[in-house]
Amino acid sequence: MKALLLSAYRQLEITDIAQPALNTGEVLIRVAACGICGSDVHGYDGSSGRRIPPIVMGHEAAGRIAAVGAGVSHLSEGDAVTFDSTVYCGKCAYCLRGEVNLCDRRQVLGVSCSDYRRAGAFAEYVVVPAHIVYRLPDSVSFAEAAMLEAVAVAIHAVSLVEIPRGSAALVFGAGTIGLLVLQALRVAGCSRVFIADIDPSRLKLAQTLGATGTFLSSEADPVAQALELTDGVGVDVAVEAVGRAETVAASVNSVRKGGSVILVGNIAPEVPLPLQKVVTRQIRLQGSCASAGEYPRAIELMAKGAIQVKPLITAVAPLEEGPRWFERLYAREPNLMKVVLTPGSFS
Ligand SMILES: NC(=O)c1ccc[n+]([C@@H]2O[C@H](COP(=O)([O-])OP(=O)(O)OC[C@H]3O[C@@H](n4cnc5c(N)ncnc54)[C@H](O)[C@@H]3O)[C@@H](O)[C@H]2O)c1
Ligand SMILES: [Zn+2]
Ligand SMILES: [Zn+2]
């Protein structure tokens, strides 16, 4: 089968590899669409250490079931599906508590690291365990479905703290994750959601997706603006979707006493913390990793238009154009958001 293989760091090639074998409890999926994730771009040059070549990357995908392994009864050949990017065991203490994102034997598709190697979906076919597969309604296209993983990440993050209806929120970062968090906060009942970024084009997009205020961080202090718009009180919840020291500190500085900061971004491995502020203002810091069972809700919200992903998709391109799109994303070309590759073009 045709695959986009990372054969060496910064070297992607379209090549022919063996179709993966189908085992008990698994399904073979003919991939229709697979999004390029920021983590793929970070893995591409070896900086994250999570894409050790040779590896077929890709974990944000959708397609049709081509074959069903023994013991799988709830899925059939021809079903349009997506799947969780995380393969979890279903048996460890975390899985038994429903915290499948924290599974002791967690593996991510399209990742190769010192612990494991698991082929991803930048290929004509991918094999995944049936228990991570979700059926798609007709109203959701494959390209949109490739965004469900990120939608689930956003819904999961927002679900981790209590957000009373009518709350005010501030999101740092209007990238893929930030713009989905913004929409998830609206769905959760926030009456005001502000968003801060250094890129005006992303803030413009945020306005069309329901932001009630946008702050251009490079021109004015977003914390001061958030305080001004909340009569000096601060927002109820801040979501950090950048992952850098300055935005973590700004998140803490922008919430009210007793407010919550949800930490999603994680570019910097360590950041300084305004400790006394967190303690004396009794601020809750909540980390959020991937998702844990939010796919059905993500599909439902996407299908009814409550969460929109089309405006975040910059390009839908054939798999063969993968090497070029990776280079463009790696070069941080402006105005690029999500790029979705289509190993198989069928409906
Ligand atoms: N916790 C999780 O489960 C999870 C899942 C996916 C991504 N992430 C992380 O979330 C973060 C965002 O991911 P993404 O895919 O949206 O990335 P992205 O690159 O699309 O978005 C990041 C945004 O932050 C903006 N930004 C940079 N510096 C800023 C600053 N000082 N102030 C305000 N905005 C600033 C950028 O302009 C960009 O729009 C990353 O750190 C990523 O690793 C976490
Ligand atoms: Zn991802
Ligand atoms: Zn487990």
PDB file of N, CA and C in Angstrom, residues 1 3-6 12 29 31-44 50-52 54-62 82-87 107-112 116-128 132 145-147 149 295 319 322 326 338-343:
ATOM      1  N   MET A   1       0.846  -1.200   0.000  1.00  0.00           N
ATOM      2  CA  MET A   1       0.000   0.000   0.000  1.00  0.00           C
ATOM      3  C   MET A   1       0.880   1.248   0.000  1.00  0.00           C
ATOM      4  N   ALA A   3       2.152   4.786   1.282  1.00  0.00           N
ATOM      5  CA  ALA A   3       2.272   5.403   2.602  1.00  0.00           C
ATOM      6  C   ALA A   3       3.236   6.583   2.538  1.00  0.00           C
ATOM      7  N   LEU A   4       3.033   7.530   3.461  1.00  0.00           N
ATOM      8  CA  LEU A   4       3.956   8.657   3.599  1.00  0.00           C
ATOM      9  C   LEU A   4       4.883   8.294   4.752  1.00  0.00           C
ATOM     10  N   LEU A   5       6.103   7.965   4.402  1.00  0.00           N
ATOM     11  CA  LEU A   5       7.027   7.435   5.413  1.00  0.00           C
ATOM     12  C   LEU A   5       8.058   8.488   5.813  1.00  0.00           C
ATOM     13  N   LEU A   6       8.235   8.649   7.137  1.00  0.00           N
ATOM     14  CA  LEU A   6       9.344   9.474   7.624  1.00  0.00           C
ATOM     15  C   LEU A   6      10.537   8.521   7.665  1.00  0.00           C
ATOM     16  N   LEU A  12      10.552  12.957   4.203  1.00  0.00           N
ATOM     17  CA  LEU A  12       9.300  12.220   4.026  1.00  0.00           C
ATOM     18  C   LEU A  12       9.240  11.739   2.598  1.00  0.00           C
ATOM     19  N   ILE A  29      -8.800  -0.061   8.430  1.00  0.00           N
ATOM     20  CA  ILE A  29      -9.511   1.125   7.931  1.00  0.00           C
ATOM     21  C   ILE A  29      -8.823   1.644   6.678  1.00  0.00           C
ATOM     22  N   VAL A  31      -8.034   4.683   4.848  1.00  0.00           N
ATOM     23  CA  VAL A  31      -7.976   6.070   5.322  1.00  0.00           C
ATOM     24  C   VAL A  31      -8.442   7.042   4.235  1.00  0.00           C
ATOM     25  N   ALA A  32      -9.398   7.887   4.603  1.00  0.00           N
ATOM     26  CA  ALA A  32      -9.876   8.907   3.663  1.00  0.00           C
ATOM     27  C   ALA A  32      -9.213  10.249   3.938  1.00  0.00           C
ATOM     28  N   ALA A  33      -8.959  10.553   5.202  1.00  0.00           N
ATOM     29  CA  ALA A  33      -8.406  11.858   5.570  1.00  0.00           C
ATOM     30  C   ALA A  33      -7.596  11.730   6.846  1.00  0.00           C
ATOM     31  N   CYS A  34      -6.467  12.447   6.893  1.00  0.00           N
ATOM     32  CA  CYS A  34      -5.657  12.434   8.115  1.00  0.00           C
ATOM     33  C   CYS A  34      -4.997  13.808   8.273  1.00  0.00           C
ATOM     34  N   GLY A  35      -5.257  14.450   9.409  1.00  0.00           N
ATOM     35  CA  GLY A  35      -4.733  15.787   9.644  1.00  0.00           C
ATOM     36  C   GLY A  35      -3.280  15.767  10.105  1.00  0.00           C
ATOM     37  N   ILE A  36      -2.548  16.823   9.727  1.00  0.00           N
ATOM     38  CA  ILE A  36      -1.178  16.979  10.231  1.00  0.00           C
ATOM     39  C   ILE A  36      -1.271  17.736  11.549  1.00  0.00           C
ATOM     40  N   CYS A  37      -0.819  17.104  12.621  1.00  0.00           N
ATOM     41  CA  CYS A  37      -0.875  17.685  13.961  1.00  0.00           C
ATOM     42  C   CYS A  37       0.425  18.444  14.231  1.00  0.00           C
ATOM     43  N   GLY A  38       0.355  19.452  15.088  1.00  0.00           N
ATOM     44  CA  GLY A  38       1.560  20.167  15.488  1.00  0.00           C
ATOM     45  C   GLY A  38       2.617  19.212  16.031  1.00  0.00           C
ATOM     46  N   SER A  39       2.163  18.153  16.715  1.00  0.00           N
ATOM     47  CA  SER A  39       3.129  17.205  17.290  1.00  0.00           C
ATOM     48  C   SER A  39       3.848  16.411  16.188  1.00  0.00           C
ATOM     49  N   ASP A  40       3.186  16.229  15.036  1.00  0.00           N
ATOM     50  CA  ASP A  40       3.864  15.573  13.906  1.00  0.00           C
ATOM     51  C   ASP A  40       4.969  16.480  13.371  1.00  0.00           C
ATOM     52  N   VAL A  41       4.647  17.780  13.312  1.00  0.00           N
ATOM     53  CA  VAL A  41       5.635  18.731  12.795  1.00  0.00           C
ATOM     54  C   VAL A  41       6.818  18.835  13.768  1.00  0.00           C
ATOM     55  N   HIS A  42       6.522  18.759  15.076  1.00  0.00           N
ATOM     56  CA  HIS A  42       7.608  18.789  16.064  1.00  0.00           C
ATOM     57  C   HIS A  42       8.417  17.501  16.064  1.00  0.00           C
ATOM     58  N   GLY A  43       7.771  16.403  15.694  1.00  0.00           N
ATOM     59  CA  GLY A  43       8.478  15.130  15.667  1.00  0.00           C
ATOM     60  C   GLY A  43       9.332  14.972  14.424  1.00  0.00           C
ATOM     61  N   TYR A  44       8.927  15.662  13.388  1.00  0.00           N
ATOM     62  CA  TYR A  44       9.512  15.584  12.044  1.00  0.00           C
ATOM     63  C   TYR A  44      11.024  15.840  12.011  1.00  0.00           C
ATOM     64  N   ARG A  50       9.738  11.809  19.552  1.00  0.00           N
ATOM     65  CA  ARG A  50       8.549  10.942  19.538  1.00  0.00           C
ATOM     66  C   ARG A  50       8.218  10.398  18.137  1.00  0.00           C
ATOM     67  N   ARG A  51       9.073  10.677  17.166  1.00  0.00           N
ATOM     68  CA  ARG A  51       8.824  10.149  15.808  1.00  0.00           C
ATOM     69  C   ARG A  51      10.157   9.601  15.278  1.00  0.00           C
ATOM     70  N   ILE A  52      10.670   8.574  15.948  1.00  0.00           N
ATOM     71  CA  ILE A  52      11.961   8.017  15.543  1.00  0.00           C
ATOM     72  C   ILE A  52      11.785   7.259  14.220  1.00  0.00           C
ATOM     73  N   PRO A  54      12.325   4.705  10.996  1.00  0.00           N
ATOM     74  CA  PRO A  54      11.248   4.989  10.041  1.00  0.00           C
ATOM     75  C   PRO A  54       9.881   4.839  10.704  1.00  0.00           C
ATOM     76  N   ILE A  55       8.994   5.783  10.406  1.00  0.00           N
ATOM     77  CA  ILE A  55       7.644   5.728  10.983  1.00  0.00           C
ATOM     78  C   ILE A  55       6.633   6.385  10.033  1.00  0.00           C
ATOM     79  N   VAL A  56       5.463   5.771   9.938  1.00  0.00           N
ATOM     80  CA  VAL A  56       4.327   6.397   9.259  1.00  0.00           C
ATOM     81  C   VAL A  56       3.580   7.154  10.353  1.00  0.00           C
ATOM     82  N   MET A  57       3.559   8.488  10.277  1.00  0.00           N
ATOM     83  CA  MET A  57       2.896   9.293  11.305  1.00  0.00           C
ATOM     84  C   MET A  57       1.392   9.368  11.024  1.00  0.00           C
ATOM     85  N   GLY A  58       0.693  10.205  11.784  1.00  0.00           N
ATOM     86  CA  GLY A  58      -0.726  10.455  11.528  1.00  0.00           C
ATOM     87  C   GLY A  58      -1.642   9.810  12.542  1.00  0.00           C
ATOM     88  N   HIS A  59      -2.326  10.658  13.352  1.00  0.00           N
ATOM     89  CA  HIS A  59      -3.226  10.108  14.363  1.00  0.00           C
ATOM     90  C   HIS A  59      -4.564  10.827  14.403  1.00  0.00           C
ATOM     91  N   GLU A  60      -4.823  11.709  13.427  1.00  0.00           N
ATOM     92  CA  GLU A  60      -6.097  12.459  13.423  1.00  0.00           C
ATOM     93  C   GLU A  60      -6.817  12.082  12.136  1.00  0.00           C
ATOM     94  N   ALA A  61      -7.465  10.926  12.140  1.00  0.00           N
ATOM     95  CA  ALA A  61      -7.898  10.384  10.851  1.00  0.00           C
ATOM     96  C   ALA A  61      -9.326   9.872  10.832  1.00  0.00           C
ATOM     97  N   ALA A  62      -9.802   9.639   9.612  1.00  0.00           N
ATOM     98  CA  ALA A  62     -11.133   9.069   9.395  1.00  0.00           C
ATOM     99  C   ALA A  62     -11.109   8.297   8.083  1.00  0.00           C
ATOM    100  N   THR A  82     -14.181   7.224  12.626  1.00  0.00           N
ATOM    101  CA  THR A  82     -12.953   7.865  13.071  1.00  0.00           C
ATOM    102  C   THR A  82     -12.463   7.037  14.254  1.00  0.00           C
ATOM    103  N   PHE A  83     -11.303   7.397  14.795  1.00  0.00           N
ATOM    104  CA  PHE A  83     -10.822   6.634  15.950  1.00  0.00           C
ATOM    105  C   PHE A  83      -9.999   7.531  16.856  1.00  0.00           C
ATOM    106  N   ASP A  84      -9.933   7.121  18.109  1.00  0.00           N
ATOM    107  CA  ASP A  84      -9.159   7.832  19.123  1.00  0.00           C
ATOM    108  C   ASP A  84      -7.680   7.763  18.726  1.00  0.00           C
ATOM    109  N   SER A  85      -6.958   8.826  18.993  1.00  0.00           N
ATOM    110  CA  SER A  85      -5.523   8.794  18.673  1.00  0.00           C
ATOM    111  C   SER A  85      -4.774   7.937  19.684  1.00  0.00           C
ATOM    112  N   THR A  86      -5.406   7.725  20.842  1.00  0.00           N
ATOM    113  CA  THR A  86      -4.783   6.955  21.916  1.00  0.00           C
ATOM    114  C   THR A  86      -5.301   5.526  21.925  1.00  0.00           C
ATOM    115  N   VAL A  87      -4.369   4.580  21.928  1.00  0.00           N
ATOM    116  CA  VAL A  87      -4.750   3.185  22.118  1.00  0.00           C
ATOM    117  C   VAL A  87      -4.551   2.894  23.601  1.00  0.00           C
ATOM    118  N   GLN A 107      -0.616   4.068  24.124  1.00  0.00           N
ATOM    119  CA  GLN A 107       0.196   4.270  22.931  1.00  0.00           C
ATOM    120  C   GLN A 107      -0.548   5.233  22.029  1.00  0.00           C
ATOM    121  N   VAL A 108       0.191   6.060  21.312  1.00  0.00           N
ATOM    122  CA  VAL A 108      -0.448   6.982  20.373  1.00  0.00           C
ATOM    123  C   VAL A 108      -0.117   6.516  18.968  1.00  0.00           C
ATOM    124  N   LEU A 109      -1.138   6.499  18.109  1.00  0.00           N
ATOM    125  CA  LEU A 109      -0.928   6.070  16.727  1.00  0.00           C
ATOM    126  C   LEU A 109       0.063   6.995  16.026  1.00  0.00           C
ATOM    127  N   GLY A 110       0.881   6.428  15.172  1.00  0.00           N
ATOM    128  CA  GLY A 110       1.809   7.238  14.406  1.00  0.00           C
ATOM    129  C   GLY A 110       2.958   7.794  15.228  1.00  0.00           C
ATOM    130  N   VAL A 111       3.227   7.147  16.353  1.00  0.00           N
ATOM    131  CA  VAL A 111       4.323   7.583  17.219  1.00  0.00           C
ATOM    132  C   VAL A 111       5.343   6.460  17.346  1.00  0.00           C
ATOM    133  N   SER A 112       6.617   6.815  17.315  1.00  0.00           N
ATOM    134  CA  SER A 112       7.656   5.850  17.665  1.00  0.00           C
ATOM    135  C   SER A 112       8.603   6.545  18.630  1.00  0.00           C
ATOM    136  N   TYR A 116       7.829   2.348  22.366  1.00  0.00           N
ATOM    137  CA  TYR A 116       7.011   1.626  21.386  1.00  0.00           C
ATOM    138  C   TYR A 116       7.055   2.301  20.017  1.00  0.00           C
ATOM    139  N   ARG A 117       6.497   1.572  19.044  1.00  0.00           N
ATOM    140  CA  ARG A 117       6.407   2.090  17.680  1.00  0.00           C
ATOM    141  C   ARG A 117       5.064   1.647  17.137  1.00  0.00           C
ATOM    142  N   ARG A 118       4.258   2.559  16.651  1.00  0.00           N
ATOM    143  CA  ARG A 118       2.910   2.197  16.199  1.00  0.00           C
ATOM    144  C   ARG A 118       2.572   2.975  14.922  1.00  0.00           C
ATOM    145  N   ALA A 119       2.356   2.254  13.818  1.00  0.00           N
ATOM    146  CA  ALA A 119       2.119   2.908  12.528  1.00  0.00           C
ATOM    147  C   ALA A 119       0.846   3.744  12.556  1.00  0.00           C
ATOM    148  N   GLY A 120       0.912   4.919  11.926  1.00  0.00           N
ATOM    149  CA  GLY A 120      -0.218   5.832  11.885  1.00  0.00           C
ATOM    150  C   GLY A 120      -0.943   5.835  10.548  1.00  0.00           C
ATOM    151  N   ALA A 121      -1.693   6.905  10.299  1.00  0.00           N
ATOM    152  CA  ALA A 121      -2.687   6.905   9.225  1.00  0.00           C
ATOM    153  C   ALA A 121      -2.330   7.745   7.996  1.00  0.00           C
ATOM    154  N   PHE A 122      -1.076   8.159   7.851  1.00  0.00           N
ATOM    155  CA  PHE A 122      -0.684   8.781   6.579  1.00  0.00           C
ATOM    156  C   PHE A 122      -0.358   7.648   5.610  1.00  0.00           C
ATOM    157  N   ALA A 123      -1.368   6.850   5.328  1.00  0.00           N
ATOM    158  CA  ALA A 123      -1.203   5.662   4.488  1.00  0.00           C
ATOM    159  C   ALA A 123      -2.577   5.259   3.979  1.00  0.00           C
ATOM    160  N   GLU A 124      -2.593   4.374   2.987  1.00  0.00           N
ATOM    161  CA  GLU A 124      -3.889   3.941   2.456  1.00  0.00           C
ATOM    162  C   GLU A 124      -4.712   3.187   3.502  1.00  0.00           C
ATOM    163  N   TYR A 125      -4.000   2.420   4.340  1.00  0.00           N
ATOM    164  CA  TYR A 125      -4.704   1.630   5.352  1.00  0.00           C
ATOM    165  C   TYR A 125      -4.026   1.770   6.709  1.00  0.00           C
ATOM    166  N   VAL A 126      -4.835   1.642   7.752  1.00  0.00           N
ATOM    167  CA  VAL A 126      -4.292   1.590   9.106  1.00  0.00           C
ATOM    168  C   VAL A 126      -5.104   0.557   9.881  1.00  0.00           C
ATOM    169  N   VAL A 127      -4.443  -0.121  10.813  1.00  0.00           N
ATOM    170  CA  VAL A 127      -5.148  -1.084  11.660  1.00  0.00           C
ATOM    171  C   VAL A 127      -5.227  -0.504  13.068  1.00  0.00           C
ATOM    172  N   VAL A 128      -6.424  -0.534  13.653  1.00  0.00           N
ATOM    173  CA  VAL A 128      -6.590  -0.046  15.033  1.00  0.00           C
ATOM    174  C   VAL A 128      -7.497  -0.993  15.806  1.00  0.00           C
ATOM    175  N   ILE A 132     -11.472   1.562  20.010  1.00  0.00           N
ATOM    176  CA  ILE A 132     -11.219   3.013  19.932  1.00  0.00           C
ATOM    177  C   ILE A 132     -11.903   3.642  18.707  1.00  0.00           C
ATOM    178  N   ALA A 145     -14.032  15.167   9.985  1.00  0.00           N
ATOM    179  CA  ALA A 145     -13.859  14.128  11.005  1.00  0.00           C
ATOM    180  C   ALA A 145     -12.402  14.018  11.449  1.00  0.00           C
ATOM    181  N   ALA A 146     -11.480  14.376  10.548  1.00  0.00           N
ATOM    182  CA  ALA A 146     -10.062  14.330  10.914  1.00  0.00           C
ATOM    183  C   ALA A 146      -9.760  15.364  12.005  1.00  0.00           C
ATOM    184  N   MET A 147     -10.700  16.294  12.248  1.00  0.00           N
ATOM    185  CA  MET A 147     -10.521  17.304  13.295  1.00  0.00           C
ATOM    186  C   MET A 147     -11.128  16.859  14.623  1.00  0.00           C
ATOM    187  N   GLU A 149     -10.356  14.629  16.758  1.00  0.00           N
ATOM    188  CA  GLU A 149      -9.411  14.390  17.843  1.00  0.00           C
ATOM    189  C   GLU A 149      -9.158  15.695  18.602  1.00  0.00           C
ATOM    190  N   TYR A 295     -15.267  11.528  22.448  1.00  0.00           N
ATOM    191  CA  TYR A 295     -15.534  11.436  20.999  1.00  0.00           C
ATOM    192  C   TYR A 295     -17.017  11.497  20.635  1.00  0.00           C
ATOM    193  N   LEU A 319      -2.187  12.756  -0.420  1.00  0.00           N
ATOM    194  CA  LEU A 319      -1.057  12.273   0.382  1.00  0.00           C
ATOM    195  C   LEU A 319       0.288  12.629  -0.270  1.00  0.00           C
ATOM    196  N   GLY A 322       2.102  15.560   0.824  1.00  0.00           N
ATOM    197  CA  GLY A 322       2.476  15.591   2.233  1.00  0.00           C
ATOM    198  C   GLY A 322       3.852  16.187   2.505  1.00  0.00           C
ATOM    199  N   PHE A 326       4.390  19.440   4.916  1.00  0.00           N
ATOM    200  CA  PHE A 326       5.183  19.358   6.156  1.00  0.00           C
ATOM    201  C   PHE A 326       6.260  20.445   6.156  1.00  0.00           C
ATOM    202  N   LYS A 338      -4.855  24.061   9.949  1.00  0.00           N
ATOM    203  CA  LYS A 338      -4.841  22.605   9.795  1.00  0.00           C
ATOM    204  C   LYS A 338      -4.745  22.197   8.327  1.00  0.00           C
ATOM    205  N   VAL A 339      -3.841  21.273   8.051  1.00  0.00           N
ATOM    206  CA  VAL A 339      -3.736  20.685   6.722  1.00  0.00           C
ATOM    207  C   VAL A 339      -4.154  19.220   6.839  1.00  0.00           C
ATOM    208  N   VAL A 340      -5.091  18.829   5.981  1.00  0.00           N
ATOM    209  CA  VAL A 340      -5.602  17.455   6.010  1.00  0.00           C
ATOM    210  C   VAL A 340      -5.168  16.749   4.732  1.00  0.00           C
ATOM    211  N   LEU A 341      -4.498  15.614   4.887  1.00  0.00           N
ATOM    212  CA  LEU A 341      -4.059  14.838   3.724  1.00  0.00           C
ATOM    213  C   LEU A 341      -5.073  13.731   3.435  1.00  0.00           C
ATOM    214  N   THR A 342      -5.248  13.417   2.158  1.00  0.00           N
ATOM    215  CA  THR A 342      -6.260  12.425   1.770  1.00  0.00           C
ATOM    216  C   THR A 342      -5.606  11.245   1.036  1.00  0.00           C
ATOM    217  N   PRO A 343      -5.221  10.219   1.784  1.00  0.00           N
ATOM    218  CA  PRO A 343      -4.604   9.037   1.167  1.00  0.00           C
ATOM    219  C   PRO A 343      -5.550   8.329   0.192  1.00  0.00           C
TER     220      PRO A 343
END
